[in-house]
C-alpha cells in the first residue's frame, strides 16, 4: 500500500440559486492540490501550506479538523502529514474551505485502504467546514467528494443524493477579489421566510432537480431563481445585478451567487455560450476597477481525484 498520495481537490458552487444549503455542483479545472503522507509519528501534522496564509495547528485548520475527526474514529497505528497547495482563495464563495476539508480525509482514506465510503468522508469533512462557516453544512463538501450535482437531503443523519449532470452544461464563474466570510454572509439572513416566497422557492427547486434529470435546458433556465437569499446577499457583491443581466443577455441560462459570494456563477448550454458569457461579464467588471478572475468550466462529474 502507498505511503504518500497527491490529490486534486476541486472548487464547488453551493446553493445553485434556489437550493440554499442543500444543492451544489463541482468545478473542473479550479481547485487545490494536497499531499497526504503516512508517518510513524502519531497524530495529524500540517507540514506545508502554500498560496495563502493559513494556520499550521491542526485544530485551527479546516483540513486539520476534518483529518482529526477521521483519525479519532479510525484510530490508525500511524500518523499523517498534510501539505496544502492552495489555489482557491479563502472567502471566495467557490468552496475553498470544503476543498481543504475533503482533501485531507479523502487522502487519508486512500492510504488506509478505503475503510470509509463517500458519505462517511463527507461526515468527517463537515467538522472542518464548520470551523470556517460556524455551521454544519455539506453543500460544497458533497459535490467535491461525489462530483457532479449533489443534494444534501439531510445533515443529521447525513444523506446525500447524486443528481445527474446534463452533458452540455458549462459554468462561467466570476470571482471579484474581495473577501466575504461565510459566517458573516449567513448572519445577515433573516431567520423567517414569507410563505409566498417559500412556495416560489420550492417550486423552482423542484423544477431545477427535474430539469437536471431530464436535461431540459429551458426548464433549467426557468428554475434558476432565488427569492429568499439573493435579495439579502447580493448587496454584499459590487455590480451583482449588472453581471447577472449581462450574463443572461449573452446566452446564460441563469446566474446566481456562488455559495456565500463574492463569486457569481452562471450556467450555459454549450462551451460557446459559456465563453460568450465570460466575455460579457469580463466587460462589466473591467469597468469597475475591482480586480477579478473569470473561469469557464465543464461540470466535473468525477470530483476529488488522485494525481499520482
Ligand atoms: N450554503 C452555504 C451558504 C455555502 O450559502 O452559506 C457557503 O459555503
mmCIF file of C-alpha atoms and ligand atoms in Angstrom:
data_model
loop_
_atom_site.group_PDB
_atom_site.id
_atom_site.type_symbol
_atom_site.label_atom_id
_atom_site.label_comp_id
_atom_site.label_asym_id
_atom_site.label_seq_id
_atom_site.Cartn_x
_atom_site.Cartn_y
_atom_site.Cartn_z
ATOM 1 C CA UNK A 1 0.000 0.000 0.000
ATOM 2 C CA UNK A 2 1.169 3.537 -0.790
ATOM 3 C CA UNK A 3 2.568 5.818 1.908
ATOM 4 C CA UNK A 4 2.005 9.082 0.079
ATOM 5 C CA UNK A 5 -0.683 10.400 -2.213
ATOM 6 C CA UNK A 6 -1.132 13.585 -4.219
ATOM 7 C CA UNK A 7 -4.664 14.727 -4.871
ATOM 8 C CA UNK A 8 -6.649 17.406 -6.669
ATOM 9 C CA UNK A 9 -9.460 18.778 -4.517
ATOM 10 C CA UNK A 10 -11.931 20.744 -6.649
ATOM 11 C CA UNK A 11 -13.736 24.031 -6.165
ATOM 12 C CA UNK A 12 -17.517 23.840 -5.979
ATOM 13 C CA UNK A 13 -20.600 26.025 -6.298
ATOM 14 C CA UNK A 14 -23.102 25.735 -3.446
ATOM 15 C CA UNK A 15 -26.773 26.766 -3.346
ATOM 16 C CA UNK A 16 -27.181 26.966 -7.167
ATOM 17 C CA UNK A 17 -29.726 29.811 -6.822
ATOM 18 C CA UNK A 18 -32.798 28.147 -5.305
ATOM 19 C CA UNK A 19 -31.088 25.339 -3.308
ATOM 20 C CA UNK A 20 -29.678 27.187 -0.311
ATOM 21 C CA UNK A 21 -27.597 24.859 1.877
ATOM 22 C CA UNK A 22 -28.635 21.688 0.033
ATOM 23 C CA UNK A 23 -27.620 21.785 -3.649
ATOM 24 C CA UNK A 24 -24.137 22.095 -5.148
ATOM 25 C CA UNK A 25 -22.020 21.214 -8.162
ATOM 26 C CA UNK A 26 -18.356 20.513 -8.794
ATOM 27 C CA UNK A 27 -15.981 22.555 -10.983
ATOM 28 C CA UNK A 28 -13.461 21.026 -13.332
ATOM 29 C CA UNK A 29 -10.241 22.966 -13.507
ATOM 30 C CA UNK A 30 -10.199 25.059 -10.346
ATOM 31 C CA UNK A 31 -9.000 23.511 -7.102
ATOM 32 C CA UNK A 32 -6.249 22.830 -4.593
ATOM 33 C CA UNK A 33 -3.505 20.220 -4.690
ATOM 34 C CA UNK A 34 -2.696 18.366 -1.497
ATOM 35 C CA UNK A 35 -0.158 15.731 -0.486
ATOM 36 C CA UNK A 36 -1.055 13.343 2.330
ATOM 37 C CA UNK A 37 1.692 11.144 3.787
ATOM 38 C CA UNK A 38 1.666 8.323 6.350
ATOM 39 C CA UNK A 39 4.204 8.756 9.163
ATOM 40 C CA UNK A 40 5.413 6.733 12.153
ATOM 41 C CA UNK A 41 4.852 9.785 14.313
ATOM 42 C CA UNK A 42 1.260 9.614 15.517
ATOM 43 C CA UNK A 43 -1.211 12.453 15.043
ATOM 44 C CA UNK A 44 -2.058 14.941 12.289
ATOM 45 C CA UNK A 45 0.700 17.331 11.251
ATOM 46 C CA UNK A 46 0.312 20.079 8.673
ATOM 47 C CA UNK A 47 3.828 20.488 7.330
ATOM 48 C CA UNK A 48 3.407 22.804 4.354
ATOM 49 C CA UNK A 49 0.924 25.455 3.221
ATOM 50 C CA UNK A 50 1.495 27.379 0.011
ATOM 51 C CA UNK A 51 -0.696 30.008 -1.612
ATOM 52 C CA UNK A 52 -2.396 31.596 1.379
ATOM 53 C CA UNK A 53 -1.601 32.348 4.983
ATOM 54 C CA UNK A 54 -3.465 29.694 6.988
ATOM 55 C CA UNK A 55 -2.804 28.141 10.417
ATOM 56 C CA UNK A 56 -0.479 25.127 10.727
ATOM 57 C CA UNK A 57 -2.062 23.919 14.003
ATOM 58 C CA UNK A 58 -4.341 21.023 13.025
ATOM 59 C CA UNK A 59 -7.055 22.129 15.480
ATOM 60 C CA UNK A 60 -7.219 25.558 13.826
ATOM 61 C CA UNK A 61 -7.012 24.459 10.210
ATOM 62 C CA UNK A 62 -10.061 23.223 8.263
ATOM 63 C CA UNK A 63 -8.085 20.333 6.694
ATOM 64 C CA UNK A 64 -6.650 19.513 10.115
ATOM 65 C CA UNK A 65 -10.008 19.476 11.905
ATOM 66 C CA UNK A 66 -11.602 17.093 9.399
ATOM 67 C CA UNK A 67 -8.455 14.921 9.469
ATOM 68 C CA UNK A 68 -8.613 14.784 13.281
ATOM 69 C CA UNK A 69 -12.287 13.741 13.149
ATOM 70 C CA UNK A 70 -11.394 10.813 10.904
ATOM 71 C CA UNK A 71 -8.221 9.996 12.845
ATOM 72 C CA UNK A 72 -10.136 9.710 16.111
ATOM 73 C CA UNK A 73 -12.700 7.407 14.503
ATOM 74 C CA UNK A 74 -10.168 5.219 12.661
ATOM 75 C CA UNK A 75 -7.531 5.017 15.439
ATOM 76 C CA UNK A 76 -4.802 4.043 12.948
ATOM 77 C CA UNK A 77 -1.360 2.879 14.118
ATOM 78 C CA UNK A 78 0.336 5.687 12.181
ATOM 79 C CA UNK A 79 0.165 9.448 11.847
ATOM 80 C CA UNK A 80 -0.326 11.709 8.801
ATOM 81 C CA UNK A 81 1.428 14.717 7.332
ATOM 82 C CA UNK A 82 -0.578 17.107 5.198
ATOM 83 C CA UNK A 83 0.783 19.511 2.593
ATOM 84 C CA UNK A 84 -1.674 22.070 1.193
ATOM 85 C CA UNK A 85 -1.055 23.861 -2.115
ATOM 86 C CA UNK A 86 -3.928 26.276 -2.034
ATOM 87 C CA UNK A 87 -5.200 27.834 -5.236
ATOM 88 C CA UNK A 88 -8.741 28.639 -4.122
ATOM 89 C CA UNK A 89 -8.733 31.899 -2.220
ATOM 90 C CA UNK A 90 -10.411 31.615 1.203
ATOM 91 C CA UNK A 91 -13.667 33.588 1.292
ATOM 92 C CA UNK A 92 -14.134 33.336 -2.484
ATOM 93 C CA UNK A 93 -17.503 31.546 -2.476
ATOM 94 C CA UNK A 94 -16.290 28.577 -4.501
ATOM 95 C CA UNK A 95 -15.746 26.140 -1.688
ATOM 96 C CA UNK A 96 -12.232 26.944 -0.509
ATOM 97 C CA UNK A 97 -12.731 25.511 2.964
ATOM 98 C CA UNK A 98 -14.612 22.496 1.583
ATOM 99 C CA UNK A 99 -11.715 21.646 -0.765
ATOM 100 C CA UNK A 100 -9.312 21.614 2.192
ATOM 101 C CA UNK A 101 -11.739 19.711 4.411
ATOM 102 C CA UNK A 102 -12.365 16.912 1.919
ATOM 103 C CA UNK A 103 -8.755 16.734 0.692
ATOM 104 C CA UNK A 104 -7.276 15.525 3.955
ATOM 105 C CA UNK A 105 -9.905 12.864 4.659
ATOM 106 C CA UNK A 106 -10.006 11.615 1.060
ATOM 107 C CA UNK A 107 -6.209 11.231 1.044
ATOM 108 C CA UNK A 108 -6.076 9.520 4.444
ATOM 109 C CA UNK A 109 -8.867 7.156 3.436
ATOM 110 C CA UNK A 110 -6.933 6.105 0.322
ATOM 111 C CA UNK A 111 -3.762 5.484 2.363
ATOM 112 C CA UNK A 112 -5.713 3.397 4.899
ATOM 113 C CA UNK A 113 -7.201 1.165 2.181
ATOM 114 C CA UNK A 114 -10.569 2.945 1.884
ATOM 115 C CA UNK A 115 -12.307 1.978 5.116
ATOM 116 C CA UNK A 116 -14.903 4.751 4.651
ATOM 117 C CA UNK A 117 -17.465 5.446 1.923
ATOM 118 C CA UNK A 118 -18.083 8.882 0.360
ATOM 119 C CA UNK A 119 -20.895 9.796 2.739
ATOM 120 C CA UNK A 120 -18.736 8.901 5.740
ATOM 121 C CA UNK A 121 -15.900 11.037 4.356
ATOM 122 C CA UNK A 122 -18.345 13.927 3.981
ATOM 123 C CA UNK A 123 -19.379 13.412 7.608
ATOM 124 C CA UNK A 124 -15.773 13.872 8.797
ATOM 125 C CA UNK A 125 -15.262 16.838 6.475
ATOM 126 C CA UNK A 126 -18.328 18.602 7.934
ATOM 127 C CA UNK A 127 -16.309 19.136 11.118
ATOM 128 C CA UNK A 128 -13.666 21.060 9.182
ATOM 129 C CA UNK A 129 -16.219 23.052 7.193
ATOM 130 C CA UNK A 130 -17.935 24.057 10.442
ATOM 131 C CA UNK A 131 -14.697 25.623 11.670
ATOM 132 C CA UNK A 132 -14.827 28.072 8.751
ATOM 133 C CA UNK A 133 -18.541 28.818 8.497
ATOM 134 C CA UNK A 134 -19.635 28.255 12.126
ATOM 135 C CA UNK A 135 -22.343 25.927 10.879
ATOM 136 C CA UNK A 136 -22.506 22.289 9.767
ATOM 137 C CA UNK A 137 -23.482 22.271 6.097
ATOM 138 C CA UNK A 138 -22.362 19.932 3.329
ATOM 139 C CA UNK A 139 -23.465 21.579 0.084
ATOM 140 C CA UNK A 140 -19.853 22.273 -1.001
ATOM 141 C CA UNK A 141 -18.371 19.116 0.544
ATOM 142 C CA UNK A 142 -20.723 16.654 -1.155
ATOM 143 C CA UNK A 143 -20.094 17.769 -4.767
ATOM 144 C CA UNK A 144 -16.326 17.931 -4.077
ATOM 145 C CA UNK A 145 -16.378 14.285 -2.959
ATOM 146 C CA UNK A 146 -19.055 12.815 -5.259
ATOM 147 C CA UNK A 147 -18.613 15.098 -8.309
ATOM 148 C CA UNK A 148 -21.467 16.444 -10.448
ATOM 149 C CA UNK A 149 -24.583 17.837 -8.754
ATOM 150 C CA UNK A 150 -25.432 16.665 -5.260
ATOM 151 C CA UNK A 151 -28.413 17.228 -2.999
ATOM 152 C CA UNK A 152 -27.893 17.080 0.744
ATOM 153 C CA UNK A 153 -31.214 15.560 1.743
ATOM 154 C CA UNK A 154 -30.308 15.717 5.436
ATOM 155 C CA UNK A 155 -27.267 16.666 7.522
ATOM 156 C CA UNK A 156 -28.255 14.650 10.588
ATOM 157 C CA UNK A 157 -28.269 11.826 9.723
ATOM 158 C CA UNK A 158 -26.191 12.702 6.677
ATOM 159 C CA UNK A 159 -27.948 11.692 3.456
ATOM 160 C CA UNK A 160 -26.618 12.715 0.035
ATOM 161 C CA UNK A 161 -28.313 12.192 -3.322
ATOM 162 C CA UNK A 162 -26.406 12.295 -6.606
ATOM 163 C CA UNK A 163 -28.276 14.284 -9.264
ATOM 164 C CA UNK A 164 -27.463 13.736 -12.961
ATOM 165 C CA UNK A 165 -25.457 16.362 -14.866
ATOM 166 C CA UNK A 166 -26.734 17.325 -18.335
ATOM 167 C CA UNK A 167 -23.977 16.601 -20.872
ATOM 168 C CA UNK A 168 -23.791 20.064 -22.373
ATOM 169 C CA UNK A 169 -23.825 22.154 -19.201
ATOM 170 C CA UNK A 170 -20.959 24.595 -18.571
ATOM 171 C CA UNK A 171 -20.332 27.060 -15.768
ATOM 172 C CA UNK A 172 -18.820 30.511 -16.073
ATOM 173 C CA UNK A 173 -17.641 31.901 -12.761
ATOM 174 C CA UNK A 174 -16.526 35.416 -11.915
ATOM 175 C CA UNK A 175 -14.563 35.910 -8.728
ATOM 176 C CA UNK A 176 -14.229 39.562 -7.688
ATOM 177 C CA UNK A 177 -11.122 39.717 -5.488
ATOM 178 C CA UNK A 178 -12.851 40.788 -2.323
ATOM 179 C CA UNK A 179 -13.462 38.523 0.653
ATOM 180 C CA UNK A 180 -16.857 37.689 2.113
ATOM 181 C CA UNK A 181 -16.791 35.489 5.210
ATOM 182 C CA UNK A 182 -19.424 32.744 5.059
ATOM 183 C CA UNK A 183 -20.233 33.276 8.734
ATOM 184 C CA UNK A 184 -20.978 36.960 8.044
ATOM 185 C CA UNK A 185 -22.995 36.239 4.897
ATOM 186 C CA UNK A 186 -25.074 33.805 6.970
ATOM 187 C CA UNK A 187 -25.539 36.266 9.802
ATOM 188 C CA UNK A 188 -27.356 38.784 7.565
ATOM 189 C CA UNK A 189 -30.041 36.295 6.507
ATOM 190 C CA UNK A 190 -33.487 36.558 8.098
ATOM 191 C CA UNK A 191 -34.494 33.632 10.308
ATOM 192 C CA UNK A 192 -38.004 33.542 8.871
ATOM 193 C CA UNK A 193 -39.295 33.369 5.310
ATOM 194 C CA UNK A 194 -42.643 34.542 3.944
ATOM 195 C CA UNK A 195 -44.855 31.651 2.844
ATOM 196 C CA UNK A 196 -45.293 33.217 -0.594
ATOM 197 C CA UNK A 197 -41.513 33.217 -1.133
ATOM 198 C CA UNK A 198 -41.167 29.692 0.209
ATOM 199 C CA UNK A 199 -43.735 28.473 -2.317
ATOM 200 C CA UNK A 200 -41.875 30.143 -5.211
ATOM 201 C CA UNK A 201 -38.556 28.761 -3.979
ATOM 202 C CA UNK A 202 -39.606 25.142 -3.592
ATOM 203 C CA UNK A 203 -41.395 25.205 -6.941
ATOM 204 C CA UNK A 204 -38.167 26.443 -8.563
ATOM 205 C CA UNK A 205 -36.056 23.965 -6.634
ATOM 206 C CA UNK A 206 -38.236 21.008 -7.556
ATOM 207 C CA UNK A 207 -38.278 22.002 -11.205
ATOM 208 C CA UNK A 208 -34.499 22.549 -11.225
ATOM 209 C CA UNK A 209 -33.963 18.997 -9.951
ATOM 210 C CA UNK A 210 -36.416 17.698 -12.564
ATOM 211 C CA UNK A 211 -34.646 19.679 -15.307
ATOM 212 C CA UNK A 212 -31.274 18.169 -14.360
ATOM 213 C CA UNK A 213 -32.752 14.669 -14.506
ATOM 214 C CA UNK A 214 -34.299 15.300 -17.912
ATOM 215 C CA UNK A 215 -31.543 17.555 -19.406
ATOM 216 C CA UNK A 216 -34.270 20.124 -20.032
ATOM 217 C CA UNK A 217 -32.261 23.321 -20.578
ATOM 218 C CA UNK A 218 -35.375 25.521 -20.949
ATOM 219 C CA UNK A 219 -36.587 24.334 -17.581
ATOM 220 C CA UNK A 220 -33.126 24.932 -16.048
ATOM 221 C CA UNK A 221 -33.461 28.490 -17.304
ATOM 222 C CA UNK A 222 -36.931 28.897 -15.800
ATOM 223 C CA UNK A 223 -35.855 27.413 -12.466
ATOM 224 C CA UNK A 224 -32.612 29.269 -11.648
ATOM 225 C CA UNK A 225 -34.186 31.910 -9.413
ATOM 226 C CA UNK A 226 -33.642 32.656 -5.756
ATOM 227 C CA UNK A 227 -36.223 34.824 -3.982
ATOM 228 C CA UNK A 228 -35.007 34.085 -0.459
ATOM 229 C CA UNK A 229 -31.228 34.553 -0.109
ATOM 230 C CA UNK A 230 -30.154 36.578 -3.154
ATOM 231 C CA UNK A 231 -32.087 39.749 -2.193
ATOM 232 C CA UNK A 232 -30.015 39.997 1.012
ATOM 233 C CA UNK A 233 -26.595 38.746 -0.043
ATOM 234 C CA UNK A 234 -26.456 40.444 -3.437
ATOM 235 C CA UNK A 235 -25.980 43.739 -1.589
ATOM 236 C CA UNK A 236 -22.536 42.492 -0.488
ATOM 237 C CA UNK A 237 -21.346 41.947 -4.079
ATOM 238 C CA UNK A 238 -20.410 45.016 -6.128
ATOM 239 C CA UNK A 239 -22.163 45.157 -9.541
ATOM 240 C CA UNK A 240 -24.004 41.895 -8.941
ATOM 241 C CA UNK A 241 -27.100 42.952 -10.856
ATOM 242 C CA UNK A 242 -25.132 44.150 -13.906
ATOM 243 C CA UNK A 243 -23.158 40.898 -14.063
ATOM 244 C CA UNK A 244 -26.316 38.810 -13.850
ATOM 245 C CA UNK A 245 -28.076 40.862 -16.513
ATOM 246 C CA UNK A 246 -25.074 40.791 -18.871
ATOM 247 C CA UNK A 247 -24.723 37.016 -18.463
ATOM 248 C CA UNK A 248 -28.379 36.361 -19.255
ATOM 249 C CA UNK A 249 -28.364 38.790 -22.189
ATOM 250 C CA UNK A 250 -25.368 36.947 -23.650
ATOM 251 C CA UNK A 251 -26.834 33.471 -23.509
ATOM 252 C CA UNK A 252 -26.573 32.198 -19.929
ATOM 253 C CA UNK A 253 -29.444 30.036 -18.732
ATOM 254 C CA UNK A 254 -29.238 31.806 -15.395
ATOM 255 C CA UNK A 255 -26.910 33.210 -12.764
ATOM 256 C CA UNK A 256 -26.679 33.454 -9.011
ATOM 257 C CA UNK A 257 -24.387 33.953 -6.056
ATOM 258 C CA UNK A 258 -21.885 31.120 -5.749
ATOM 259 C CA UNK A 259 -22.139 29.875 -2.165
ATOM 260 C CA UNK A 260 -21.929 32.869 0.119
ATOM 261 C CA UNK A 261 -20.161 35.009 -2.522
ATOM 262 C CA UNK A 262 -18.483 37.123 -3.728
ATOM 263 C CA UNK A 263 -18.150 34.757 -6.705
ATOM 264 C CA UNK A 264 -21.065 34.717 -9.117
ATOM 265 C CA UNK A 265 -21.876 31.575 -11.113
ATOM 266 C CA UNK A 266 -23.687 31.307 -14.417
ATOM 267 C CA UNK A 267 -24.775 28.161 -16.237
ATOM 268 C CA UNK A 268 -24.887 27.868 -20.023
ATOM 269 C CA UNK A 269 -25.736 25.271 -22.626
ATOM 270 C CA UNK A 270 -22.548 24.591 -24.574
ATOM 271 C CA UNK A 271 -18.991 25.870 -24.370
ATOM 272 C CA UNK A 272 -19.548 28.626 -26.931
ATOM 273 C CA UNK A 273 -22.292 30.253 -24.856
ATOM 274 C CA UNK A 274 -20.223 29.889 -21.676
ATOM 275 C CA UNK A 275 -17.315 31.706 -23.381
ATOM 276 C CA UNK A 276 -19.596 34.500 -24.620
ATOM 277 C CA UNK A 277 -20.881 34.933 -21.085
ATOM 278 C CA UNK A 278 -17.305 35.156 -19.848
ATOM 279 C CA UNK A 279 -16.571 37.985 -22.259
ATOM 280 C CA UNK A 280 -19.737 39.842 -21.298
ATOM 281 C CA UNK A 281 -19.107 39.671 -17.567
ATOM 282 C CA UNK A 282 -15.411 40.469 -18.014
ATOM 283 C CA UNK A 283 -16.546 43.646 -19.736
ATOM 284 C CA UNK A 284 -18.813 44.614 -16.829
ATOM 285 C CA UNK A 285 -16.103 44.097 -14.251
ATOM 286 C CA UNK A 286 -13.211 45.565 -16.216
ATOM 287 C CA UNK A 287 -15.001 48.901 -15.957
ATOM 288 C CA UNK A 288 -15.225 48.770 -12.144
ATOM 289 C CA UNK A 289 -11.575 48.982 -11.075
ATOM 290 C CA UNK A 290 -12.040 45.861 -8.912
ATOM 291 C CA UNK A 291 -9.647 43.038 -9.738
ATOM 292 C CA UNK A 292 -11.349 39.797 -10.672
ATOM 293 C CA UNK A 293 -10.853 36.367 -12.229
ATOM 294 C CA UNK A 294 -13.206 34.507 -14.528
ATOM 295 C CA UNK A 295 -13.309 30.806 -15.291
ATOM 296 C CA UNK A 296 -15.183 28.686 -17.795
ATOM 297 C CA UNK A 297 -15.507 25.061 -16.749
ATOM 298 C CA UNK A 298 -17.406 21.937 -17.579
ATOM 299 C CA UNK A 299 -19.256 20.424 -14.643
ATOM 300 C CA UNK A 300 -16.810 17.969 -13.060
ATOM 301 C CA UNK A 301 -18.650 14.682 -12.655
ATOM 302 C CA UNK A 302 -15.656 12.876 -11.120
ATOM 303 C CA UNK A 303 -14.998 15.057 -8.076
ATOM 304 C CA UNK A 304 -11.836 14.845 -5.977
ATOM 305 C CA UNK A 305 -9.141 12.704 -7.592
ATOM 306 C CA UNK A 306 -5.710 11.163 -7.183
ATOM 307 C CA UNK A 307 -2.939 12.832 -9.205
ATOM 308 C CA UNK A 308 -0.119 10.305 -8.911
HETATM 309 N N1 LIG B 1 -24.725 27.108 1.734
HETATM 310 C C1 LIG B 1 -23.640 27.844 2.294
HETATM 311 C C2 LIG B 1 -24.031 29.306 2.378
HETATM 312 C C3 LIG B 1 -22.446 27.685 1.398
HETATM 313 O O1 LIG B 1 -24.521 29.824 1.384
HETATM 314 O O2 LIG B 1 -23.873 29.907 3.439
HETATM 315 C C4 LIG B 1 -21.285 28.535 1.808
HETATM 316 O O3 LIG B 1 -20.167 27.780 1.973
#
